PDB file of C-alpha atoms in Angstrom:
ATOM      1  CA  MET H   1       0.342 -23.971  19.248  1.00  0.00           C
ATOM      2  CA  ASN H   2      -0.366 -24.954  22.619  1.00  0.00           C
ATOM      3  CA  LEU H   3      -4.417 -25.454  22.598  1.00  0.00           C
ATOM      4  CA  ASN H   4      -5.453 -27.876  25.161  1.00  0.00           C
ATOM      5  CA  THR H   5      -9.475 -26.779  25.981  1.00  0.00           C
ATOM      6  CA  GLU H   6      -9.619 -25.409  29.595  1.00  0.00           C
ATOM      7  CA  THR H   7     -12.333 -26.781  31.871  1.00  0.00           C
ATOM      8  CA  ASN H   8     -12.201 -22.895  33.031  1.00  0.00           C
ATOM      9  CA  LEU H   9     -12.548 -20.378  30.958  1.00  0.00           C
ATOM     10  CA  ALA H  10     -11.061 -17.684  32.606  1.00  0.00           C
ATOM     11  CA  SER H  11      -7.615 -19.459  32.945  1.00  0.00           C
ATOM     12  CA  ALA H  12      -7.898 -20.076  28.546  1.00  0.00           C
ATOM     13  CA  ILE H  13      -8.094 -17.363  25.869  1.00  0.00           C
ATOM     14  CA  LYS H  14      -6.216 -14.291  27.099  1.00  0.00           C
ATOM     15  CA  ILE H  15      -6.490 -11.100  24.878  1.00  0.00           C
ATOM     16  CA  ILE H  16      -3.627  -8.952  24.476  1.00  0.00           C
ATOM     17  CA  THR H  17      -5.376  -5.382  22.163  1.00  0.00           C
ATOM     18  CA  CYS H  18      -3.370  -2.411  20.575  1.00  0.00           C
ATOM     19  CA  PRO H  19      -2.058  -0.174  22.043  1.00  0.00           C
ATOM     20  CA  GLU H  20      -1.531  -3.108  24.743  1.00  0.00           C
ATOM     21  CA  GLU H  21       2.081  -4.452  24.514  1.00  0.00           C
ATOM     22  CA  GLN H  22       2.907  -8.623  24.812  1.00  0.00           C
ATOM     23  CA  GLN H  23       6.010  -9.483  26.089  1.00  0.00           C
ATOM     24  CA  THR H  24       6.856 -12.895  25.336  1.00  0.00           C
ATOM     25  CA  PRO H  25       5.905 -14.820  22.460  1.00  0.00           C
ATOM     26  CA  ALA H  26       4.939 -18.455  24.087  1.00  0.00           C
ATOM     27  CA  ASN H  27       1.736 -19.583  22.895  1.00  0.00           C
ATOM     28  CA  THR H  28       0.853 -16.240  21.034  1.00  0.00           C
ATOM     29  CA  LEU H  29      -1.306 -16.398  18.100  1.00  0.00           C
ATOM     30  CA  PHE H  30      -1.696 -12.770  15.712  1.00  0.00           C
ATOM     31  CA  LEU H  31      -4.968 -11.579  14.154  1.00  0.00           C
ATOM     32  CA  ALA H  32      -4.052 -10.138  11.044  1.00  0.00           C
ATOM     33  CA  GLY H  33      -7.142  -9.031   8.557  1.00  0.00           C
ATOM     34  CA  GLY H  34      -9.285  -6.350   7.812  1.00  0.00           C
ATOM     35  CA  ILE H  35      -9.744  -3.492  10.890  1.00  0.00           C
ATOM     36  CA  SER H  36     -11.694  -0.814   8.936  1.00  0.00           C
ATOM     37  CA  ASN H  37     -14.696  -0.835   6.855  1.00  0.00           C
ATOM     38  CA  CYS H  38     -15.305  -4.047   7.456  1.00  0.00           C
ATOM     39  CA  PRO H  39     -17.249  -6.013  10.762  1.00  0.00           C
ATOM     40  CA  ASP H  40     -15.501  -6.825  13.927  1.00  0.00           C
ATOM     41  CA  TRP H  41     -14.692 -10.530  12.667  1.00  0.00           C
ATOM     42  CA  GLN H  42     -12.230 -10.107  15.589  1.00  0.00           C
ATOM     43  CA  SER H  43     -14.895 -10.116  18.520  1.00  0.00           C
ATOM     44  CA  GLU H  44     -15.973 -13.447  16.455  1.00  0.00           C
ATOM     45  CA  ILE H  45     -13.123 -14.996  16.022  1.00  0.00           C
ATOM     46  CA  ILE H  46     -12.308 -14.487  19.604  1.00  0.00           C
ATOM     47  CA  LYS H  47     -15.714 -15.979  20.838  1.00  0.00           C
ATOM     48  CA  LEU H  48     -15.164 -19.290  18.743  1.00  0.00           C
ATOM     49  CA  MET H  49     -11.150 -19.776  20.561  1.00  0.00           C
ATOM     50  CA  ARG H  50     -12.465 -18.912  23.698  1.00  0.00           C
ATOM     51  CA  GLU H  51     -11.856 -22.169  24.986  1.00  0.00           C
ATOM     52  CA  TYR H  52      -8.067 -22.155  23.271  1.00  0.00           C
ATOM     53  CA  SER H  53      -5.309 -21.859  25.870  1.00  0.00           C
ATOM     54  CA  ILE H  54      -3.828 -18.838  24.215  1.00  0.00           C
ATOM     55  CA  THR H  55      -2.642 -15.252  23.950  1.00  0.00           C
ATOM     56  CA  VAL H  56      -4.032 -13.571  21.605  1.00  0.00           C
ATOM     57  CA  LEU H  57      -2.879 -10.644  19.754  1.00  0.00           C
ATOM     58  CA  ASN H  58      -5.724  -7.843  18.341  1.00  0.00           C
ATOM     59  CA  PRO H  59      -4.794  -5.079  16.633  1.00  0.00           C
ATOM     60  CA  ARG H  60      -8.599  -3.888  16.262  1.00  0.00           C
ATOM     61  CA  ARG H  61      -8.942  -1.319  19.026  1.00  0.00           C
ATOM     62  CA  ASP H  62     -11.959   0.339  20.174  1.00  0.00           C
ATOM     63  CA  SER H  63     -10.998   3.929  18.773  1.00  0.00           C
ATOM     64  CA  PHE H  64      -8.921   4.668  16.489  1.00  0.00           C
ATOM     65  CA  ASP H  65      -9.182   8.139  14.458  1.00  0.00           C
ATOM     66  CA  ILE H  66      -7.919   7.195  11.180  1.00  0.00           C
ATOM     67  CA  SER H  67      -7.463  10.721  10.231  1.00  0.00           C
ATOM     68  CA  ASP H  68      -4.655  11.437  13.040  1.00  0.00           C
ATOM     69  CA  PRO H  69      -1.090  10.357  11.191  1.00  0.00           C
ATOM     70  CA  THR H  70       0.369   9.513  14.590  1.00  0.00           C
ATOM     71  CA  ALA H  71      -1.841   7.187  15.224  1.00  0.00           C
ATOM     72  CA  THR H  72      -1.362   5.377  12.093  1.00  0.00           C
ATOM     73  CA  ASP H  73       2.366   5.251  12.215  1.00  0.00           C
ATOM     74  CA  PHE H  74       2.016   4.161  15.657  1.00  0.00           C
ATOM     75  CA  GLN H  75      -0.623   0.822  14.598  1.00  0.00           C
ATOM     76  CA  ILE H  76       1.587   0.050  12.048  1.00  0.00           C
ATOM     77  CA  ALA H  77       4.536  -0.097  14.632  1.00  0.00           C
ATOM     78  CA  TRP H  78       2.541  -2.094  17.163  1.00  0.00           C
ATOM     79  CA  GLU H  79       1.323  -4.445  14.426  1.00  0.00           C
ATOM     80  CA  HIS H  80       5.028  -4.774  13.028  1.00  0.00           C
ATOM     81  CA  ARG H  81       6.302  -5.672  16.911  1.00  0.00           C
ATOM     82  CA  HIS H  82       3.673  -8.420  17.195  1.00  0.00           C
ATOM     83  CA  LEU H  83       3.590  -9.952  14.125  1.00  0.00           C
ATOM     84  CA  HIS H  84       7.442 -10.460  14.697  1.00  0.00           C
ATOM     85  CA  LEU H  85       6.579 -11.299  18.323  1.00  0.00           C
ATOM     86  CA  ALA H  86       3.676 -14.144  17.703  1.00  0.00           C
ATOM     87  CA  GLU H  87       4.570 -17.866  17.759  1.00  0.00           C
ATOM     88  CA  ALA H  88       1.817 -18.343  15.156  1.00  0.00           C
ATOM     89  CA  ILE H  89      -0.581 -15.498  12.560  1.00  0.00           C
ATOM     90  CA  SER H  90      -3.813 -15.995  11.048  1.00  0.00           C
ATOM     91  CA  PHE H  91      -4.920 -13.884   8.629  1.00  0.00           C
ATOM     92  CA  TRP H  92      -8.734 -13.031   7.641  1.00  0.00           C
ATOM     93  CA  PHE H  93      -9.802 -11.550   4.358  1.00  0.00           C
ATOM     94  CA  PRO H  94     -13.871 -10.299   4.831  1.00  0.00           C
ATOM     95  CA  LYS H  95     -15.684  -9.352   2.077  1.00  0.00           C
ATOM     96  CA  GLU H  96     -16.444  -6.041   2.421  1.00  0.00           C
ATOM     97  CA  THR H  97     -12.914  -4.775   2.012  1.00  0.00           C
ATOM     98  CA  GLU H  98      -9.602  -5.272  -0.463  1.00  0.00           C
ATOM     99  CA  CYS H  99      -7.665  -5.378   3.234  1.00  0.00           C
ATOM    100  CA  PRO H 100      -4.357  -3.687   1.564  1.00  0.00           C
ATOM    101  CA  ILE H 101      -1.731  -3.473   4.161  1.00  0.00           C
ATOM    102  CA  THR H 102      -3.033  -6.982   4.914  1.00  0.00           C
ATOM    103  CA  LEU H 103      -2.093  -7.783   1.818  1.00  0.00           C
ATOM    104  CA  PHE H 104       1.189  -6.620   2.744  1.00  0.00           C
ATOM    105  CA  GLU H 105       1.505  -8.356   6.200  1.00  0.00           C
ATOM    106  CA  LEU H 106       0.496 -11.408   4.215  1.00  0.00           C
ATOM    107  CA  GLY H 107       3.241 -11.284   1.133  1.00  0.00           C
ATOM    108  CA  TYR H 108       6.036 -10.493   4.087  1.00  0.00           C
ATOM    109  CA  TRP H 109       5.332 -12.957   6.556  1.00  0.00           C
ATOM    110  CA  LEU H 110       3.959 -15.800   3.731  1.00  0.00           C
ATOM    111  CA  LEU H 111       8.089 -16.303   2.890  1.00  0.00           C
ATOM    112  CA  SER H 112       9.239 -16.907   6.861  1.00  0.00           C
ATOM    113  CA  ALA H 113       9.022 -20.005   8.454  1.00  0.00           C
ATOM    114  CA  LYS H 114       6.259 -18.498  10.855  1.00  0.00           C
ATOM    115  CA  PRO H 115       3.284 -21.454  11.061  1.00  0.00           C
ATOM    116  CA  LEU H 116       0.166 -19.201   9.070  1.00  0.00           C
ATOM    117  CA  ALA H 117      -3.679 -19.802   9.363  1.00  0.00           C
ATOM    118  CA  ILE H 118      -5.516 -18.615   6.273  1.00  0.00           C
ATOM    119  CA  GLY H 119      -8.709 -17.364   5.852  1.00  0.00           C
ATOM    120  CA  LEU H 120     -10.905 -15.933   3.221  1.00  0.00           C
ATOM    121  CA  ASP H 121     -14.182 -15.061   2.940  1.00  0.00           C
ATOM    122  CA  PRO H 122     -15.755 -16.822  -0.838  1.00  0.00           C
ATOM    123  CA  ASP H 123     -16.974 -13.316  -1.592  1.00  0.00           C
ATOM    124  CA  TYR H 124     -13.539 -11.636  -0.873  1.00  0.00           C
ATOM    125  CA  PRO H 125     -12.700  -9.395  -4.151  1.00  0.00           C
ATOM    126  CA  ARG H 126      -9.568 -10.930  -4.320  1.00  0.00           C
ATOM    127  CA  ILE H 127      -9.748 -14.658  -3.764  1.00  0.00           C
ATOM    128  CA  GLN H 128      -8.440 -15.365  -7.184  1.00  0.00           C
ATOM    129  CA  GLU H 129      -5.401 -13.407  -7.100  1.00  0.00           C
ATOM    130  CA  LEU H 130      -4.711 -15.041  -3.825  1.00  0.00           C
ATOM    131  CA  PHE H 131      -5.556 -18.365  -4.497  1.00  0.00           C
ATOM    132  CA  ALA H 132      -3.152 -18.716  -7.325  1.00  0.00           C
ATOM    133  CA  GLN H 133      -0.517 -16.865  -5.191  1.00  0.00           C
ATOM    134  CA  LEU H 134      -0.875 -19.028  -2.548  1.00  0.00           C
ATOM    135  CA  LEU H 135      -0.364 -21.976  -4.572  1.00  0.00           C
ATOM    136  CA  ILE H 136       3.186 -21.356  -5.391  1.00  0.00           C
ATOM    137  CA  HIS H 137       4.647 -20.348  -1.472  1.00  0.00           C
ATOM    138  CA  ARG H 138       2.683 -23.018   0.181  1.00  0.00           C
ATOM    139  CA  PRO H 139       0.622 -24.968  -2.182  1.00  0.00           C
ATOM    140  CA  ASP H 140      -0.321 -27.462   1.105  1.00  0.00           C
ATOM    141  CA  LEU H 141      -1.585 -24.756   3.386  1.00  0.00           C
ATOM    142  CA  GLN H 142      -5.505 -25.191   4.199  1.00  0.00           C
ATOM    143  CA  ILE H 143      -7.592 -21.976   3.275  1.00  0.00           C
ATOM    144  CA  ALA H 144     -10.987 -21.995   5.155  1.00  0.00           C
ATOM    145  CA  THR H 145     -13.975 -20.045   3.951  1.00  0.00           C
ATOM    146  CA  THR H 146     -15.707 -19.564   7.117  1.00  0.00           C
ATOM    147  CA  LEU H 147     -14.381 -18.251  10.498  1.00  0.00           C
ATOM    148  CA  LYS H 148     -15.492 -21.349  12.032  1.00  0.00           C
ATOM    149  CA  SER H 149     -13.129 -23.736   9.940  1.00  0.00           C
ATOM    150  CA  LEU H 150     -10.431 -20.874  10.324  1.00  0.00           C
ATOM    151  CA  THR H 151     -10.519 -21.459  13.959  1.00  0.00           C
ATOM    152  CA  ILE H 152      -9.861 -24.947  13.435  1.00  0.00           C
ATOM    153  CA  ASN H 153      -7.234 -24.466  11.120  1.00  0.00           C
ATOM    154  CA  ILE H 154      -5.510 -22.194  13.975  1.00  0.00           C
ATOM    155  CA  ALA H 155      -5.677 -25.624  16.616  1.00  0.00           C
ATOM    156  CA  LYS H 156      -3.866 -27.469  14.186  1.00  0.00           C
ATOM    157  CA  LEU H 157      -0.940 -25.431  13.603  1.00  0.00           C
ATOM    158  CA  SER H 158       2.420 -26.813  14.853  1.00  0.00           C
ATOM    159  CA  LYS H 159       5.295 -24.755  16.388  1.00  0.00           C
ATOM    160  CA  ALA H 160       7.255 -26.585  14.424  1.00  0.00           C
ATOM    161  CA  PRO H 161       9.140 -24.117  11.872  1.00  0.00           C
ATOM    162  CA  LEU H 162       8.572 -24.568   8.512  1.00  0.00           C
ATOM    163  CA  ILE H 163      11.181 -25.123   5.917  1.00  0.00           C
ATOM    164  CA  ILE H 164      10.484 -22.533   3.598  1.00  0.00           C
ATOM    165  CA  PRO H 165      12.584 -22.870  -0.418  1.00  0.00           C
ATOM    166  CA  LYS H 166      15.459 -20.525  -1.254  1.00  0.00           C
ATOM    167  CA  TYR H 167      14.870 -18.347  -3.802  1.00  0.00           C
ATOM    168  CA  GLN H 168      16.986 -17.640  -6.730  1.00  0.00           C
ATOM    169  CA  ILE H 169      17.234 -15.440  -9.103  1.00  0.00           C
ATOM    170  CA  GLN H 170      16.915 -16.689 -11.997  1.00  0.00           C
ATOM    171  CA  THR H 171      16.801 -13.783 -14.823  1.00  0.00           C
ATOM    172  CA  ASN H 172      18.439 -11.271 -14.760  1.00  0.00           C
ATOM    173  CA  ASP H 173      15.211  -8.553 -15.865  1.00  0.00           C
ATOM    174  CA  PHE H 174      13.841  -5.752 -14.133  1.00  0.00           C
ATOM    175  CA  PHE H 175      10.437  -7.051 -13.018  1.00  0.00           C
ATOM    176  CA  LEU H 176       7.745  -4.123 -13.336  1.00  0.00           C
ATOM    177  CA  ALA H 177       5.058  -4.339 -10.336  1.00  0.00           C
ATOM    178  CA  GLY H 178       2.231  -1.747  -9.947  1.00  0.00           C
ATOM    179  CA  GLY H 179      -1.293  -1.278 -11.264  1.00  0.00           C
ATOM    180  CA  ILE H 180      -2.519  -2.925 -14.250  1.00  0.00           C
ATOM    181  CA  SER H 181      -5.868  -2.080 -14.743  1.00  0.00           C
ATOM    182  CA  ASN H 182      -8.106   1.413 -14.075  1.00  0.00           C
ATOM    183  CA  CYS H 183      -4.676   3.320 -14.375  1.00  0.00           C
ATOM    184  CA  PRO H 184      -2.402   5.108 -17.313  1.00  0.00           C
ATOM    185  CA  ASN H 185      -0.139   2.620 -18.389  1.00  0.00           C
ATOM    186  CA  TRP H 186       2.514   3.628 -16.968  1.00  0.00           C
ATOM    187  CA  GLN H 187       4.511   0.239 -17.715  1.00  0.00           C
ATOM    188  CA  GLU H 188       5.273   1.272 -21.090  1.00  0.00           C
ATOM    189  CA  GLU H 189       7.040   4.859 -20.105  1.00  0.00           C
ATOM    190  CA  VAL H 190       9.015   3.368 -17.524  1.00  0.00           C
ATOM    191  CA  SER H 191      10.109   0.195 -20.395  1.00  0.00           C
ATOM    192  CA  GLN H 192      11.292   2.200 -22.943  1.00  0.00           C
ATOM    193  CA  LEU H 193      13.275   4.496 -20.218  1.00  0.00           C
ATOM    194  CA  LEU H 194      14.970   1.706 -18.597  1.00  0.00           C
ATOM    195  CA  ILE H 195      15.385  -0.617 -22.438  1.00  0.00           C
ATOM    196  CA  ASN H 196      17.040   3.410 -23.325  1.00  0.00           C
ATOM    197  CA  GLN H 197      19.512   2.206 -21.264  1.00  0.00           C
ATOM    198  CA  GLY H 198      20.296  -1.464 -21.778  1.00  0.00           C
ATOM    199  CA  LEU H 199      18.454  -2.489 -19.336  1.00  0.00           C
ATOM    200  CA  GLU H 200      16.193  -5.939 -19.433  1.00  0.00           C
ATOM    201  CA  VAL H 201      12.774  -5.248 -18.375  1.00  0.00           C
ATOM    202  CA  PHE H 202       9.592  -7.754 -17.936  1.00  0.00           C
ATOM    203  CA  ASN H 203       6.213  -6.134 -18.047  1.00  0.00           C
ATOM    204  CA  PRO H 204       3.209  -7.987 -17.043  1.00  0.00           C
ATOM    205  CA  ARG H 205       0.716  -5.700 -18.503  1.00  0.00           C
ATOM    206  CA  LYS H 206      -0.904  -6.678 -22.024  1.00  0.00           C
ATOM    207  CA  ALA H 207      -2.715  -5.589 -24.313  1.00  0.00           C
ATOM    208  CA  ASP H 208      -5.342  -8.564 -24.438  1.00  0.00           C
ATOM    209  CA  PHE H 209      -5.285  -8.714 -20.216  1.00  0.00           C
ATOM    210  CA  ILE H 210      -8.285 -10.030 -18.963  1.00  0.00           C
ATOM    211  CA  GLY H 211      -8.816  -9.278 -15.504  1.00  0.00           C
ATOM    212  CA  MET H 212     -11.756 -11.965 -14.701  1.00  0.00           C
ATOM    213  CA  GLY H 213     -11.534 -15.527 -13.157  1.00  0.00           C
ATOM    214  CA  GLY H 214     -11.307 -18.471 -14.073  1.00  0.00           C
ATOM    215  CA  MET H 215      -8.189 -20.978 -14.551  1.00  0.00           C
ATOM    216  CA  ASN H 216      -6.589 -19.121 -17.266  1.00  0.00           C
ATOM    217  CA  TYR H 217      -6.561 -16.209 -15.298  1.00  0.00           C
ATOM    218  CA  ARG H 218      -5.256 -18.174 -12.289  1.00  0.00           C
ATOM    219  CA  ASN H 219      -2.638 -19.654 -14.579  1.00  0.00           C
ATOM    220  CA  HIS H 220      -1.690 -16.519 -15.901  1.00  0.00           C
ATOM    221  CA  LEU H 221      -1.495 -14.883 -12.532  1.00  0.00           C
ATOM    222  CA  ARG H 222       0.895 -17.408 -11.073  1.00  0.00           C
ATOM    223  CA  LYS H 223       3.191 -17.392 -14.133  1.00  0.00           C
ATOM    224  CA  ASN H 224       4.011 -13.541 -13.827  1.00  0.00           C
ATOM    225  CA  HIS H 225       3.965 -14.016 -10.154  1.00  0.00           C
ATOM    226  CA  GLN H 226       6.533 -16.607 -10.451  1.00  0.00           C
ATOM    227  CA  ARG H 227       8.591 -14.399 -12.725  1.00  0.00           C
ATOM    228  CA  LEU H 228       8.537 -11.669  -9.833  1.00  0.00           C
ATOM    229  CA  ILE H 229       9.893 -13.984  -7.979  1.00  0.00           C
ATOM    230  CA  ASP H 230      12.908 -15.308 -10.570  1.00  0.00           C
ATOM    231  CA  SER H 231      13.584 -11.621 -11.474  1.00  0.00           C
ATOM    232  CA  LYS H 232      16.746  -9.322 -10.486  1.00  0.00           C
ATOM    233  CA  ALA H 233      14.928  -6.854  -9.245  1.00  0.00           C
ATOM    234  CA  VAL H 234      11.459  -4.987  -8.749  1.00  0.00           C
ATOM    235  CA  VAL H 235      10.299  -2.023  -9.651  1.00  0.00           C
ATOM    236  CA  PHE H 236       7.364  -0.530  -7.872  1.00  0.00           C
ATOM    237  CA  TRP H 237       5.068   1.973  -9.386  1.00  0.00           C
ATOM    238  CA  PHE H 238       1.961   2.891  -7.439  1.00  0.00           C
ATOM    239  CA  ALA H 239      -0.343   4.764  -9.259  1.00  0.00           C
ATOM    240  CA  LYS H 240      -2.938   7.315  -8.051  1.00  0.00           C
ATOM    241  CA  GLU H 241      -6.183   5.503  -9.566  1.00  0.00           C
ATOM    242  CA  THR H 242      -6.157   2.445  -8.360  1.00  0.00           C
ATOM    243  CA  LEU H 243      -5.665   0.656  -4.884  1.00  0.00           C
ATOM    244  CA  ASN H 244      -3.011  -1.080  -6.510  1.00  0.00           C
ATOM    245  CA  SER H 245      -3.679  -3.902  -3.442  1.00  0.00           C
ATOM    246  CA  MET H 246      -2.021  -7.223  -5.234  1.00  0.00           C
ATOM    247  CA  ALA H 247       1.017  -4.958  -5.479  1.00  0.00           C
ATOM    248  CA  LEU H 248       1.020  -4.724  -1.698  1.00  0.00           C
ATOM    249  CA  PHE H 249       1.206  -8.108  -1.409  1.00  0.00           C
ATOM    250  CA  GLU H 250       3.835  -8.302  -4.448  1.00  0.00           C
ATOM    251  CA  LEU H 251       5.812  -5.888  -2.543  1.00  0.00           C
ATOM    252  CA  GLY H 252       4.845  -7.866   1.122  1.00  0.00           C
ATOM    253  CA  ILE H 253       6.949 -10.925  -0.949  1.00  0.00           C
ATOM    254  CA  ALA H 254       9.765  -8.615  -2.627  1.00  0.00           C
ATOM    255  CA  CYS H 255      10.720  -7.147   1.169  1.00  0.00           C
ATOM    256  CA  GLN H 256      10.994 -10.561   2.424  1.00  0.00           C
ATOM    257  CA  LEU H 257      13.115 -11.841  -0.261  1.00  0.00           C
ATOM    258  CA  ASN H 258      15.425  -9.408   0.297  1.00  0.00           C
ATOM    259  CA  LYS H 259      16.186  -8.733  -3.424  1.00  0.00           C
ATOM    260  CA  PRO H 260      16.594  -5.628  -4.830  1.00  0.00           C
ATOM    261  CA  ILE H 261      13.633  -2.953  -5.218  1.00  0.00           C
ATOM    262  CA  PHE H 262      12.685   0.456  -6.277  1.00  0.00           C
ATOM    263  CA  ILE H 263       9.855   1.489  -4.662  1.00  0.00           C
ATOM    264  CA  GLY H 264       7.710   4.932  -6.315  1.00  0.00           C
ATOM    265  CA  VAL H 265       4.409   6.253  -5.303  1.00  0.00           C
ATOM    266  CA  GLU H 266       2.590   8.912  -6.739  1.00  0.00           C
ATOM    267  CA  PRO H 267       1.216  12.228  -4.828  1.00  0.00           C
ATOM    268  CA  GLY H 268      -2.531  11.478  -4.262  1.00  0.00           C
ATOM    269  CA  TYR H 269      -1.983   7.669  -3.657  1.00  0.00           C
ATOM    270  CA  THR H 270      -4.504   6.660  -0.722  1.00  0.00           C
ATOM    271  CA  ARG H 271      -1.959   3.741   0.632  1.00  0.00           C
ATOM    272  CA  GLU H 272       1.521   5.979   0.471  1.00  0.00           C
ATOM    273  CA  GLN H 273       2.081   6.953   4.113  1.00  0.00           C
ATOM    274  CA  ASP H 274       1.255   3.255   4.707  1.00  0.00           C
ATOM    275  CA  ILE H 275       3.751   1.708   2.369  1.00  0.00           C
ATOM    276  CA  ARG H 276       6.592   4.057   3.961  1.00  0.00           C
ATOM    277  CA  VAL H 277       6.096   3.674   7.496  1.00  0.00           C
ATOM    278  CA  GLN H 278       6.183  -0.130   6.602  1.00  0.00           C
ATOM    279  CA  VAL H 279       9.047  -0.155   3.778  1.00  0.00           C
ATOM    280  CA  GLY H 280      10.927   1.770   6.567  1.00  0.00           C
ATOM    281  CA  LEU H 281      10.153  -0.305   9.197  1.00  0.00           C
ATOM    282  CA  ALA H 282      10.666  -4.171   6.798  1.00  0.00           C
ATOM    283  CA  ARG H 283      13.444  -2.627   3.901  1.00  0.00           C
ATOM    284  CA  PRO H 284      14.762   0.550   5.895  1.00  0.00           C
ATOM    285  CA  ASP H 285      17.450   0.788   3.168  1.00  0.00           C
ATOM    286  CA  VAL H 286      15.276   1.323   0.239  1.00  0.00           C
ATOM    287  CA  LYS H 287      13.684   5.335  -0.400  1.00  0.00           C
ATOM    288  CA  VAL H 288      10.634   5.583  -1.707  1.00  0.00           C
ATOM    289  CA  VAL H 289      10.149   7.980  -4.405  1.00  0.00           C
ATOM    290  CA  ASN H 290       7.400  10.205  -5.991  1.00  0.00           C
ATOM    291  CA  THR H 291       8.398  10.376  -9.820  1.00  0.00           C
ATOM    292  CA  ILE H 292       8.746   8.185 -12.276  1.00  0.00           C
ATOM    293  CA  GLN H 293      12.134   9.807 -13.399  1.00  0.00           C
ATOM    294  CA  GLU H 294      13.345   9.962  -9.727  1.00  0.00           C
ATOM    295  CA  LEU H 295      12.334   5.737 -10.366  1.00  0.00           C
ATOM    296  CA  THR H 296      13.782   5.151 -13.116  1.00  0.00           C
ATOM    297  CA  SER H 297      17.103   7.421 -11.848  1.00  0.00           C
ATOM    298  CA  GLN H 298      17.374   4.855  -9.211  1.00  0.00           C
ATOM    299  CA  VAL H 299      17.085   1.690 -11.525  1.00  0.00           C
ATOM    300  CA  VAL H 300      20.180   3.010 -13.440  1.00  0.00           C
ATOM    301  CA  ASN H 301      22.051   4.220 -10.544  1.00  0.00           C
ATOM    302  CA  PHE H 302      21.996   1.034  -9.419  1.00  0.00           C
ATOM    303  CA  ASN H 303      23.032  -0.834 -12.192  1.00  0.00           C
ATOM    304  CA  ARG H 304      25.689   1.028 -12.998  1.00  0.00           C
TER     305      ARG H 304
END
């Protein structure tokens, strides 16, 4: 990034706010992170970067009717275009929300060559999971814990594309991704249906799993996530009882890996519309279904 400080503030930072359009990628930074149910941190970080010579792409607009599905579709499409356009992306995860769609975006762009700056509020509810999985993909990345330190990391971003390792399929199993806690044991049903068809299945849900912090927990998460990367394909089920936020992160990863994925969304799951639009943009070859029977049928037919 070219972030030379300007003496004339009027000629420094430029803001493009949704629904405005940016046409060129030169010296652009996309601000990814929570938009609803959290403070306007975007305005705060823009103030911190006010002397940077940069064009900021800000998806947070002054008025947004979250109940209007057409507005949601437009918002996601705008973010998709500008995330692809941006020269670099910064992520901020505030403590007030799990930022489920930002987790999908992080998963997707984490495996790209695009320069990233990532910040997590120390009280962000999924900080343990993200630290564990970021270590797999970008172990040298400095994670900020304040907006001020995030702006410092942004200033250090290089235009040079990163070298991302090529992930190869290492196992012949179908990894079951989705809710593990606070939802029915859907993995047992799916596992049995697929095993009966002679397929190999990896089920990350363990009877003694404890979703609390600590290094043992992080190591467990890293092992599971590595198994997802190594797997032949990934089967996602989004149960209605839980947000499945880390499954959305893994969905972003799987979309970027371009491996076979199968997605089922239980009717009543709160983020079904977001999944359908995001997957339609990232992986138009994938059909999202609404029952476990349809989901397993897709897997079996694929494997024939």
